[in-house]
Coordinates of C-alpha atoms and ligand atoms in Angstrom, one line a residue:
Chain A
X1 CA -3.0 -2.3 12.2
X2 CA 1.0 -2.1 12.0
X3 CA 2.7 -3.1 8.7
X4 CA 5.8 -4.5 10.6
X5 CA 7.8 -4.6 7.1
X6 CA 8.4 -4.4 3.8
X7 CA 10.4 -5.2 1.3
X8 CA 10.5 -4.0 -2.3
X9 CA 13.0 -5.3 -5.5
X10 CA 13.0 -3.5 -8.6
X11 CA 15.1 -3.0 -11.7
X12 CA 17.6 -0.4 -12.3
X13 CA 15.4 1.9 -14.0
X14 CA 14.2 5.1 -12.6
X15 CA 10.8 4.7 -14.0
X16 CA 10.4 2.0 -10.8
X17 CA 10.5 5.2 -8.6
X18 CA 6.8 6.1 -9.6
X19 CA 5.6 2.7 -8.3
X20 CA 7.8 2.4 -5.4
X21 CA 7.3 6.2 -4.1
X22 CA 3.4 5.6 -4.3
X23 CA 4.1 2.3 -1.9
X24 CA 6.1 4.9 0.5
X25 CA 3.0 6.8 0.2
X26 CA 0.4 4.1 0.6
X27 CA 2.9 2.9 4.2
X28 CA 3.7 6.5 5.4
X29 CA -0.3 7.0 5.5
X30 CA -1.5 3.0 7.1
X31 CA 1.5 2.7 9.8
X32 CA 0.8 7.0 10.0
X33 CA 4.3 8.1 10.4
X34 CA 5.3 11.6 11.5
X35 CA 5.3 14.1 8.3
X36 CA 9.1 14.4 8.7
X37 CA 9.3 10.7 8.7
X38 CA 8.1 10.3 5.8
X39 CA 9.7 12.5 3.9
X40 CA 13.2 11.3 5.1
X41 CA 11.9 7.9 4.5
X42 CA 11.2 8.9 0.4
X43 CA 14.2 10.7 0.2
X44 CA 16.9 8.2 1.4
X45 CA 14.7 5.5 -1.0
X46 CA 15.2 7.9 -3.8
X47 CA 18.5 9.4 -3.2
X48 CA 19.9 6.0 -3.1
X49 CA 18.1 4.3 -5.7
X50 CA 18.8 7.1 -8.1
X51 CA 22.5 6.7 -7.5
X52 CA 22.6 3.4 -8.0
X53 CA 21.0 3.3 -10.9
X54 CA 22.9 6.4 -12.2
X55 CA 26.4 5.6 -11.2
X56 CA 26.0 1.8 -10.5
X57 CA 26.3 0.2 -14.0
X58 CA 28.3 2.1 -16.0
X59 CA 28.2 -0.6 -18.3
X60 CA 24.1 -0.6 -18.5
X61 CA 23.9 -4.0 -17.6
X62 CA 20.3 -4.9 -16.0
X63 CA 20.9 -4.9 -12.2
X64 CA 18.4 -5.4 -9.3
X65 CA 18.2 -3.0 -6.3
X66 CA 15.9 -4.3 -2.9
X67 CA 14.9 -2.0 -0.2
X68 CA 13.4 -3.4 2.7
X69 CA 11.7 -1.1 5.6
X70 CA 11.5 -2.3 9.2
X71 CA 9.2 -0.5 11.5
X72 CA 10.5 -0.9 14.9
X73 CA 9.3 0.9 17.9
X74 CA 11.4 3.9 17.8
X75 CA 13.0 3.6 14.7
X76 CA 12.3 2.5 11.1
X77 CA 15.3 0.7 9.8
X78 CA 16.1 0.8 6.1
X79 CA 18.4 -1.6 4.1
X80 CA 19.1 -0.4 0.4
X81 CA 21.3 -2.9 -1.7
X82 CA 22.3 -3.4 -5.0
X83 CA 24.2 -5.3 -7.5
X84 CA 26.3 -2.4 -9.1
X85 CA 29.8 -1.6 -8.7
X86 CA 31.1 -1.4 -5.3
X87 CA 30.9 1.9 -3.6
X88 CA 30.8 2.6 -0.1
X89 CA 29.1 6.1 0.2
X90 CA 30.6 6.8 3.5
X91 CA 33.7 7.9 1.1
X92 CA 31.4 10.5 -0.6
X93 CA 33.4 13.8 -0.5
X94 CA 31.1 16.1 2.4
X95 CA 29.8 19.4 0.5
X96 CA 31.1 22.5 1.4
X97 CA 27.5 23.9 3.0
X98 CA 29.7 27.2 3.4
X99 CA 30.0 29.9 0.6
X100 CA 28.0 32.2 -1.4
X101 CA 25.7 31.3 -4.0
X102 CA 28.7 32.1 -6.6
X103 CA 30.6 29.7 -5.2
X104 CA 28.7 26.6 -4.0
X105 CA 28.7 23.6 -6.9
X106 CA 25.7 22.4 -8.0
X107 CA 24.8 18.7 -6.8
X108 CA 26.9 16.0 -4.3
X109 CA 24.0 16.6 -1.6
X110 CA 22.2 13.4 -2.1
X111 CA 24.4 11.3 0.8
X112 CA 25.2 14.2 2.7
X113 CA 21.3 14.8 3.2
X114 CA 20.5 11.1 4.1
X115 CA 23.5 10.7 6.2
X116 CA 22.5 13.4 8.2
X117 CA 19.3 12.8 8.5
X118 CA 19.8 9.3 9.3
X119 CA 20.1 8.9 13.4
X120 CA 22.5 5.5 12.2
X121 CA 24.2 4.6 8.9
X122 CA 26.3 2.1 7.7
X123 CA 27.4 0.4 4.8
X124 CA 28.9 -3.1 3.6
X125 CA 29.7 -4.7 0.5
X126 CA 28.3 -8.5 0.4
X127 CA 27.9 -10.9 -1.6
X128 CA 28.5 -8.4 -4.6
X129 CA 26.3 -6.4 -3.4
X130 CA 26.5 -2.8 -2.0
X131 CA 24.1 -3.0 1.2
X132 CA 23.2 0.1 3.2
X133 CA 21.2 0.3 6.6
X134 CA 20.4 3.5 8.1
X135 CA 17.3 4.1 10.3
X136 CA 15.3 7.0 11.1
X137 CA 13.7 8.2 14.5
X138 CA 10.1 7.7 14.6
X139 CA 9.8 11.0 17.1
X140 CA 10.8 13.2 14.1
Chain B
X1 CA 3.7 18.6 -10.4
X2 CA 2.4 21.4 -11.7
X3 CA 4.0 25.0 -12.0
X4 CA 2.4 28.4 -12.4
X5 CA 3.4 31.7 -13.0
X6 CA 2.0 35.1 -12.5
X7 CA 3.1 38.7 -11.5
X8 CA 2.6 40.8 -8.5
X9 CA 3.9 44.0 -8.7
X10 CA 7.7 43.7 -9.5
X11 CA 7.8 40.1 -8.7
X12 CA 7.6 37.1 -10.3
X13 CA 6.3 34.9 -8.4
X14 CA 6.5 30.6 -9.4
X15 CA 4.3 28.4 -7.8
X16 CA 4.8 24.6 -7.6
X17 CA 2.5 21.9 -6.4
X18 CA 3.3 18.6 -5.9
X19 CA 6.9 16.0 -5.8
X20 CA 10.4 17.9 -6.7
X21 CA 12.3 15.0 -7.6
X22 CA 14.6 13.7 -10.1
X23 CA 11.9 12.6 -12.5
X24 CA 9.7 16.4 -12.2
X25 CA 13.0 18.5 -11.9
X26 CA 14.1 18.7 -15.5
X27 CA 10.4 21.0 -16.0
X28 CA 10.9 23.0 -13.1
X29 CA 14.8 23.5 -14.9
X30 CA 13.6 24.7 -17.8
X31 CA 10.8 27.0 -16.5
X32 CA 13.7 29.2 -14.3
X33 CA 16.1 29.0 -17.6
X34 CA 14.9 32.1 -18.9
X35 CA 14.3 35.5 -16.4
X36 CA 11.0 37.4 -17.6
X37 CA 11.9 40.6 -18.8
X38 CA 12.0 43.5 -16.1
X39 CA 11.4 41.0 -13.1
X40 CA 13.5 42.5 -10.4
X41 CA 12.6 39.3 -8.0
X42 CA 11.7 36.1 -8.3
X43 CA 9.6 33.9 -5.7
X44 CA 9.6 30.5 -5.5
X45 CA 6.2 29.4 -3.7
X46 CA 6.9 26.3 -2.3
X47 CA 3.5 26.2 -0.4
X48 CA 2.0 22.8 -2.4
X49 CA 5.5 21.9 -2.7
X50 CA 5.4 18.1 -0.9
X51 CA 8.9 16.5 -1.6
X52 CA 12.0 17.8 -2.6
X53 CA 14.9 15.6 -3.4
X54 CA 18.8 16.7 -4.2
X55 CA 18.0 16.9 -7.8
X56 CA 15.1 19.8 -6.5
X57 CA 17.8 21.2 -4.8
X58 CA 20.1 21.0 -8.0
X59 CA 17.3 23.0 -9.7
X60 CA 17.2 25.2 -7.1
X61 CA 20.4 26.2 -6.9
X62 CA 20.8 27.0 -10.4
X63 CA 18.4 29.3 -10.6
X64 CA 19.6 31.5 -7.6
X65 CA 22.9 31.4 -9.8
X66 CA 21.4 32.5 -12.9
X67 CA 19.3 35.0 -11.0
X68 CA 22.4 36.3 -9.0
X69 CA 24.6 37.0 -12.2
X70 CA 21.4 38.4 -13.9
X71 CA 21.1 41.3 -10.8
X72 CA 17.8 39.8 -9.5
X73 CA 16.7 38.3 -6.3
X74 CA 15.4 34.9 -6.0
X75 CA 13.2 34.3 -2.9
X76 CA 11.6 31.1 -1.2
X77 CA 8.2 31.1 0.8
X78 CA 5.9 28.8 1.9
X79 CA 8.4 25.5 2.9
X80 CA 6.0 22.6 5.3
X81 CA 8.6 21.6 7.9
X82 CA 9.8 18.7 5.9
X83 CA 10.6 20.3 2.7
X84 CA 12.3 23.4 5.2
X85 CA 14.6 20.3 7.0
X86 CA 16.4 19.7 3.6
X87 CA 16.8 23.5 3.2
X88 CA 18.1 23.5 6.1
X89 CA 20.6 20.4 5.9
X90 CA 21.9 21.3 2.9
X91 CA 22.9 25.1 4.0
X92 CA 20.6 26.3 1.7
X93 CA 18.4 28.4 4.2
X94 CA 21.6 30.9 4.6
X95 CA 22.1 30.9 0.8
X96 CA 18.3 31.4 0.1
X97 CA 15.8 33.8 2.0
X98 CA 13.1 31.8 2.9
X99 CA 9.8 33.4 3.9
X100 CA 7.2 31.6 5.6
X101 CA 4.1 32.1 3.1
X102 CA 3.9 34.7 0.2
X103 CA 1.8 37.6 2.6
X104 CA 5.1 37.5 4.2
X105 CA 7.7 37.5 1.1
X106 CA 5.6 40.1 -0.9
X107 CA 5.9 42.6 2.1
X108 CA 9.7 42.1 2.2
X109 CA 10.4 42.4 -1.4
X110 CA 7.6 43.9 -3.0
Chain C
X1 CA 8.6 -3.0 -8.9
X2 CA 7.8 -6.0 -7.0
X3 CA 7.0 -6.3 -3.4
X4 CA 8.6 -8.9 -1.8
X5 CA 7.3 -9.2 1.3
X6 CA 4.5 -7.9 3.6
X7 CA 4.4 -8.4 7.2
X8 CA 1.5 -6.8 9.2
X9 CA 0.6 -6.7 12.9
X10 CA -2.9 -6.5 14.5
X11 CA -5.1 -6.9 17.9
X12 CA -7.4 -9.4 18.3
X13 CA -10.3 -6.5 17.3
X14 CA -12.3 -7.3 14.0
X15 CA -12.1 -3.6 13.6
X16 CA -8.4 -3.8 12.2
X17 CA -10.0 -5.8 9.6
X18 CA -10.5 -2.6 7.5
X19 CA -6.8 -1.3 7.3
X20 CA -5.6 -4.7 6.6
X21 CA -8.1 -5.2 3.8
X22 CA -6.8 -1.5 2.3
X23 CA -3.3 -3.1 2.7
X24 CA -4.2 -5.9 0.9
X25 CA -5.8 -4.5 -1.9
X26 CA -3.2 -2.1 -2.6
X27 CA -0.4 -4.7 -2.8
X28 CA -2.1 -6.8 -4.7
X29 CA -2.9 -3.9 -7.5
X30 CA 0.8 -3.2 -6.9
X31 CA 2.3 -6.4 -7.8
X32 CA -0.5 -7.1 -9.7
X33 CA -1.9 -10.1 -8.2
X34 CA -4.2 -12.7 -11.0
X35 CA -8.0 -11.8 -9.7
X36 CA -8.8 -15.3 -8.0
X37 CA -5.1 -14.8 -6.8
X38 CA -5.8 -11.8 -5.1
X39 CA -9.3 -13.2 -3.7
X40 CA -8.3 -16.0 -2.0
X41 CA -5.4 -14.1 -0.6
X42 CA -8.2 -11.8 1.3
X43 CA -10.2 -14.3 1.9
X44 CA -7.2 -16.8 3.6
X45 CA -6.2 -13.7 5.9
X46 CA -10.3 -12.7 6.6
X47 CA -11.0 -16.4 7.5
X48 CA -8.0 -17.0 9.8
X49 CA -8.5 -13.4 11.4
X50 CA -12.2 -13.2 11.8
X51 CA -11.6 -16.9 13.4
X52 CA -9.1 -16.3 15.4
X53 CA -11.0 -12.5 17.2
X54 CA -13.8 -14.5 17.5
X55 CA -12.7 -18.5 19.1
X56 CA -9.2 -17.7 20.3
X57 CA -9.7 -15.5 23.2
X58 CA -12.4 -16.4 24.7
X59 CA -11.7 -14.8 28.1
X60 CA -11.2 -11.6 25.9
X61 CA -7.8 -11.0 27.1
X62 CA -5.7 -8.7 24.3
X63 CA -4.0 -10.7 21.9
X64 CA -1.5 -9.9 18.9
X65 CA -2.1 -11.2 15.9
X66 CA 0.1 -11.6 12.9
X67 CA 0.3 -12.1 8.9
X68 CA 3.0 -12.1 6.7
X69 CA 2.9 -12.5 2.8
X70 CA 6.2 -14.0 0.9
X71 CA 5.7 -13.0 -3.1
X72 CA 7.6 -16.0 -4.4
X73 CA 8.3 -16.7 -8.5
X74 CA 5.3 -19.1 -8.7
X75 CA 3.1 -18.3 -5.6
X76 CA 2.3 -16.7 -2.6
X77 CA 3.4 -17.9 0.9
X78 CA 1.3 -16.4 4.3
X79 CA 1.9 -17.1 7.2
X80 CA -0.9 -15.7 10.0
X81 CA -0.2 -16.1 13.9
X82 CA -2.0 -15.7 16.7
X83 CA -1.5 -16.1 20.6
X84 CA -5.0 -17.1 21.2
X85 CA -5.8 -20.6 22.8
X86 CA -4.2 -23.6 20.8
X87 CA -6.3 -24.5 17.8
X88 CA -5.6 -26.9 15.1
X89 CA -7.3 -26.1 12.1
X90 CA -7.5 -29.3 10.6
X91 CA -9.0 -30.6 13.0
X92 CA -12.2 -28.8 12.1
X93 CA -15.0 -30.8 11.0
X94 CA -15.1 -31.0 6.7
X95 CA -18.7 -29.7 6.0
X96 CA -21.2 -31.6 4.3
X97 CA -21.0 -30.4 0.8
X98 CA -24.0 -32.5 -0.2
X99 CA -27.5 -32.2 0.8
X100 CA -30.3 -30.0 -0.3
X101 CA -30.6 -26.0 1.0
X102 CA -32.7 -27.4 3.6
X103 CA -30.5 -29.9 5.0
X104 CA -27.0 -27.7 4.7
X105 CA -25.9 -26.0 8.0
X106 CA -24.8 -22.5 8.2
X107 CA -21.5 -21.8 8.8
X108 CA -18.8 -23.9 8.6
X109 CA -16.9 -23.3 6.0
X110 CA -14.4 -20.4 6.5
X111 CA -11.5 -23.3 7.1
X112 CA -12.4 -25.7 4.5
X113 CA -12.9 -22.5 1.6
X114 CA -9.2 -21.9 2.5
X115 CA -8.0 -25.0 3.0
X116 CA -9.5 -26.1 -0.9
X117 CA -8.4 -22.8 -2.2
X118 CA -4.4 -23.0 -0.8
X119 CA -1.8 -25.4 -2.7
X120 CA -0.4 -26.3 0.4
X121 CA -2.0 -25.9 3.7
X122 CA -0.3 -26.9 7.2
X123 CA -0.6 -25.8 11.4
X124 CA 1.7 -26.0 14.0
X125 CA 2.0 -24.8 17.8
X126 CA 4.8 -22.7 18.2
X127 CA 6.3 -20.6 21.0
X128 CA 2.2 -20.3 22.8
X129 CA 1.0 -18.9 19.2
X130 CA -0.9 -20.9 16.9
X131 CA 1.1 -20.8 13.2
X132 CA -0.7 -21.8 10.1
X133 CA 1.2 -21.7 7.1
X134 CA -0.5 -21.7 3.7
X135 CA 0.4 -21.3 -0.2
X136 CA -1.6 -20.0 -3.2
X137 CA -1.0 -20.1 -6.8
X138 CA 0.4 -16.8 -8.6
X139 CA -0.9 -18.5 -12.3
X140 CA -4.4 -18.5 -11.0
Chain D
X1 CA -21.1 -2.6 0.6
X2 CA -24.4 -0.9 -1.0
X3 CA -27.5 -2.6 -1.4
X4 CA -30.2 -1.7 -4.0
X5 CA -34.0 -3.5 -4.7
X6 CA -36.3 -3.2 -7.4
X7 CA -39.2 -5.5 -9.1
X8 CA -39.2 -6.6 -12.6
X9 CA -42.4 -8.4 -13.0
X10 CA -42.4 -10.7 -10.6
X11 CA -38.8 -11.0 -9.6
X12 CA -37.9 -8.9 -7.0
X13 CA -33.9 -8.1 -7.9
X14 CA -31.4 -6.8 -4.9
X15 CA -28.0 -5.5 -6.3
X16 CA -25.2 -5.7 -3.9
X17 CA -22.2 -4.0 -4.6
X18 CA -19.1 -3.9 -2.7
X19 CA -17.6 -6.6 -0.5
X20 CA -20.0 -9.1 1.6
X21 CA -17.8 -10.1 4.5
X22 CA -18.0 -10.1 8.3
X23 CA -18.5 -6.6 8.5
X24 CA -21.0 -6.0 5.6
X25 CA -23.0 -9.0 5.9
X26 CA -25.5 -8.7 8.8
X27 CA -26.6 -5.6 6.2
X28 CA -27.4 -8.0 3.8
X29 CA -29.4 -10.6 6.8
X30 CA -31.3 -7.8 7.6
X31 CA -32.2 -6.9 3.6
X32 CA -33.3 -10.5 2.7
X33 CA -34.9 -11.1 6.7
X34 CA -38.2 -10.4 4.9
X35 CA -40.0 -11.5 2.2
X36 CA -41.7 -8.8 -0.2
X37 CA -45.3 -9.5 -0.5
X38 CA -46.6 -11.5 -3.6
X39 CA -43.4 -12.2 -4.9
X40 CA -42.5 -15.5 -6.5
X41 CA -38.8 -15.4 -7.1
X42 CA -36.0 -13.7 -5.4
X43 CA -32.7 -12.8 -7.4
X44 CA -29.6 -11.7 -5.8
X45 CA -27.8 -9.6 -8.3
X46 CA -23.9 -10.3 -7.7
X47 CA -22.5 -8.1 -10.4
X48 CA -20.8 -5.6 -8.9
X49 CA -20.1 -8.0 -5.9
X50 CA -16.0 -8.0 -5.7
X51 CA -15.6 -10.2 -2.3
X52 CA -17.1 -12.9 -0.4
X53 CA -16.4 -14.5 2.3
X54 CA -17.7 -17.9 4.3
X55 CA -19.7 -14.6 6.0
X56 CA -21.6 -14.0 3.0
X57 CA -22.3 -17.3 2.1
X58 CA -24.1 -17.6 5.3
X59 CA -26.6 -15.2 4.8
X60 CA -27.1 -16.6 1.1
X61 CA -27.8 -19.9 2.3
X62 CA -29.8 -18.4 5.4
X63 CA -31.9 -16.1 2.9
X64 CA -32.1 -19.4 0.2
X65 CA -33.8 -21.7 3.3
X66 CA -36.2 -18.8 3.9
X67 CA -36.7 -18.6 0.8
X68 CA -37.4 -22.3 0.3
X69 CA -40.0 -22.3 3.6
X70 CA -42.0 -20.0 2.0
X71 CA -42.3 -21.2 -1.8
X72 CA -40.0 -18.5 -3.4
X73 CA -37.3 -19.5 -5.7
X74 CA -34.1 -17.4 -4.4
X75 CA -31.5 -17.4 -7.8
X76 CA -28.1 -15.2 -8.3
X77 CA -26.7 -13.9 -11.2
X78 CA -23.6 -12.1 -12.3
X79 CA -21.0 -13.6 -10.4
X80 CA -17.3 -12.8 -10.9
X81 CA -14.7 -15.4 -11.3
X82 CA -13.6 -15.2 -8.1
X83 CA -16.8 -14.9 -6.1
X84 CA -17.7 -18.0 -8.7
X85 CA -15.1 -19.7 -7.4
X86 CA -16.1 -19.3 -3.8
X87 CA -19.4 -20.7 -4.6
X88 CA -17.8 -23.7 -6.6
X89 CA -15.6 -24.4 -3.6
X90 CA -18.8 -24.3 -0.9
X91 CA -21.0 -26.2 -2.9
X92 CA -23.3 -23.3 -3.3
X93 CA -23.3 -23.4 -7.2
X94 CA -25.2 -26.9 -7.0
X95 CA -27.8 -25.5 -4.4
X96 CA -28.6 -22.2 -6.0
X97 CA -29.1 -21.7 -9.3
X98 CA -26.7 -19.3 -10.6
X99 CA -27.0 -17.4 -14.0
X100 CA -24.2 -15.2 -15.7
X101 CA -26.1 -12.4 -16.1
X102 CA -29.1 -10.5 -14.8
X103 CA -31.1 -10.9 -18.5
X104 CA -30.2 -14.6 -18.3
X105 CA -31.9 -15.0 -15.2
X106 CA -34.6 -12.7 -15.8
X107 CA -35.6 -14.9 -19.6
X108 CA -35.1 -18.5 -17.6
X109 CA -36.9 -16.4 -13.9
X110 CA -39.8 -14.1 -15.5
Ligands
ADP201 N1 26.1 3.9 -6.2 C1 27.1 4.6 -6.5 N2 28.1 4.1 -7.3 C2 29.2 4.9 -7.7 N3 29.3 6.1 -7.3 C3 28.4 6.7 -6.6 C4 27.2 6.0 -6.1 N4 26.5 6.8 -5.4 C5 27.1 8.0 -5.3 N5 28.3 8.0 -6.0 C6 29.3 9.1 -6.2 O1 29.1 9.9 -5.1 C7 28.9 11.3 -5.5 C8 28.0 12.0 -4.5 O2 26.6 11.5 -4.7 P1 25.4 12.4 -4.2 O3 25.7 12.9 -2.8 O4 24.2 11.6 -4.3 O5 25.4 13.6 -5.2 P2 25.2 13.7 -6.7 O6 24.6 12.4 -7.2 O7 24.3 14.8 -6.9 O8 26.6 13.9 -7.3 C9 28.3 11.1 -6.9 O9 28.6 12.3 -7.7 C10 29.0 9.9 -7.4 O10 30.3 10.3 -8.0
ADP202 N1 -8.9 -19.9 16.1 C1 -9.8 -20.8 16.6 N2 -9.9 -21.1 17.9 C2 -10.8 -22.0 18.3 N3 -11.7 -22.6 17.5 C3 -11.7 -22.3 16.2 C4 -10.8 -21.4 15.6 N4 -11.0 -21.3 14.3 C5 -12.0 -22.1 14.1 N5 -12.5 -22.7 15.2 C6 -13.6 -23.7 15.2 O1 -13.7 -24.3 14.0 C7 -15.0 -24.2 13.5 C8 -15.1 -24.0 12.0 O2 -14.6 -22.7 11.6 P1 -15.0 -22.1 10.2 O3 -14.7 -23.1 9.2 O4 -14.3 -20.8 10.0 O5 -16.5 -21.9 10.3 P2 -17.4 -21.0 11.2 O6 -16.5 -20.0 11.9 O7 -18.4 -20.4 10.3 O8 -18.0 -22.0 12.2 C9 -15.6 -23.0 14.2 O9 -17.0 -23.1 14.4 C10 -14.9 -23.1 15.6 O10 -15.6 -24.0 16.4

């Protein structure tokens, strides 16, 4: 059995994480993707999530985020969208990944790590909505 | 997750089992907040560690600060390749040492 | 968190019965499916399935089958596919309900239990794959 | 799916528990093929039963005709709503007779 997709909506709350990273789970384990698959799988979900809920509403108005997950054959492909502010996270500034402990700021590694872990990545803003498709490589 | 403490000669070693992420961080924050008294090196046993997100990394990070300006080593061991990938895409791998399992750290540091 | 949409892939081998019924199970704990809810929507995918292994192909040739769940505000939508010979499932013979235990047939009923069970119930041939579309109540 | 038997007076009781469906159910044929000697009433205990499909209901109604042939009364108890609702829909509640519990069945049964 292949689950061909998926596709999740939740509130812009963190406390949907728990929920939606058990469904990761439960996927990762009945489609049996590769351990570093999986992980990159979680951690786009989460990085992206988080900042939308985070930095999306500044206003706290209740917002809805849907992540779907494709599972093609050598690729999953994974569209994030929300209804927060516009922001296109291709604009994020790139860390510095140079430097000494003393001197590397803590945090701004969320995109970087998805982007380049992600073999595509792109985003659009649509129908007020920011939408964001990346995919990962099945052969990880 | 669940984080556990203990001593082996000089070091102070910190395991943690289970999801790093921005809902367990905040404990793992507070546990490296203070040093133990007379610890010359801390290790991070990452060995049951299954996810880490950027706000594990955030965690991480500040504590090799702290432990830098306090004159004491901090030290990673045990990573499973995905948990080592996002050490390694976020630079952290030349910031950190990372040791493949504790056997390994403790005969380097201890 | 609410899942959306499920869409799984099998082969025509009653054997990926057991993954699929996992699946099933979990999302409906997930979204927390009503308990008739939840047993009809095993039942509708069992029946179809176990019919279609078992009639479809009968020159056991591989075949692909398919099932897809919609989670919509006030009920469920599945649609389950298969490229085995054309079949129309209302065409089936109703079973006589009546009777005593010694007059009833065995068998029989797997199309008619789904049929009374969905809200809305319909077939159609489509691109050499047989396509039955059915609905089930979410207020169960 | 796990299947249990055991006499109370002269009902002979099998528990099934679990989920009676193509795969499970020729378990259950094979259970109820035979008849224990000197018994008078059969009772299919369908508490802990959380699925049934048109696969099970075959090897009720197969077990109720034997049943039937050889002057035994074959009765269920403890169905769930939705396994009830199964039996509703098959016209299996008006053929068997179905109690809500096993101490209903066994006071009416005994
Ligand atoms: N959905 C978003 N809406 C607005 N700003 C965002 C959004 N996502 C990210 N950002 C901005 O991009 C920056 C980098 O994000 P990220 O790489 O995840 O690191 P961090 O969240 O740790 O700062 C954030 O600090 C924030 O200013
Ligand atoms: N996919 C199919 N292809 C061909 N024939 C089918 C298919 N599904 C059902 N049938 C026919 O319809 C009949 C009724 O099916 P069903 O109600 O499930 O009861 P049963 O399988 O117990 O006979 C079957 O006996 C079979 O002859």
């Amino acid at each position: 059995m292949i689950i061909d997709r998926i596709d999740f909506r939740l509130a812009n709350d963190l406390a949907e994480l728990g929920p939606l990273v058990r469904a990761l789970d439960f996927f990762g384990e009945a489609v049996a993707l590769p351990p570093k698959t999986a992980h990159r799988l979680t951690l786009a979900i989460d990085e992206f999530v988080n900042n939308a809920v985070d930095y999306g509403y500044p206003d706290h108005r209740q917002g809805e985020i849907t992540v779907s997950i494709r599972h093609r054959v050598e690729h999953l492909e994974i569209v994030i969208a929300d209804d927060g502010d516009a922001f296109d996270p291709l604009t994020a500034p790139a860390p510095d990944l140079s430097g000494s402990i003393e001197e590397r700021r803590i945090g701004g590694l969320g995109v970087h790590l998805v982007r380049t872990l992600a073999t595509s990545f792109a985003y659009r803003r649509e129908d007020e909505r920011n939408v964001v498709t990346l995919a990962l490589a099945l052969d990880a | 997750m669940q984080i556990d403490r203990f001593v082996e000669k000089n070091v102070v070693i910190t395991t943690v089992k289970g999801r790093l992420d921005s809902s367990t961080s905040p404990k793992l924050d507070e546990f490296m907040a203070a040093i133990p008294e007379g610890s010359s090196v801390l290790l991070l046993d990452f060995a049951e560690l299954t996810y880490i997100s950027s706000a594990g990394l955030r965690v991480v990070l500040k504590a090799a600060k702290l432990a830098k300006g306090s004159g004491v080593v901090l030290a990673i061991c045990g990573l499973i390749p995905p948990v080592h990938e996002v050490f390694d895409v976020s630079g952290f791998s030349t910031l950190i040492p990372i040791h493949p399992n504790r056997d390994a750290a403790l005969a380097t540091l201890g």
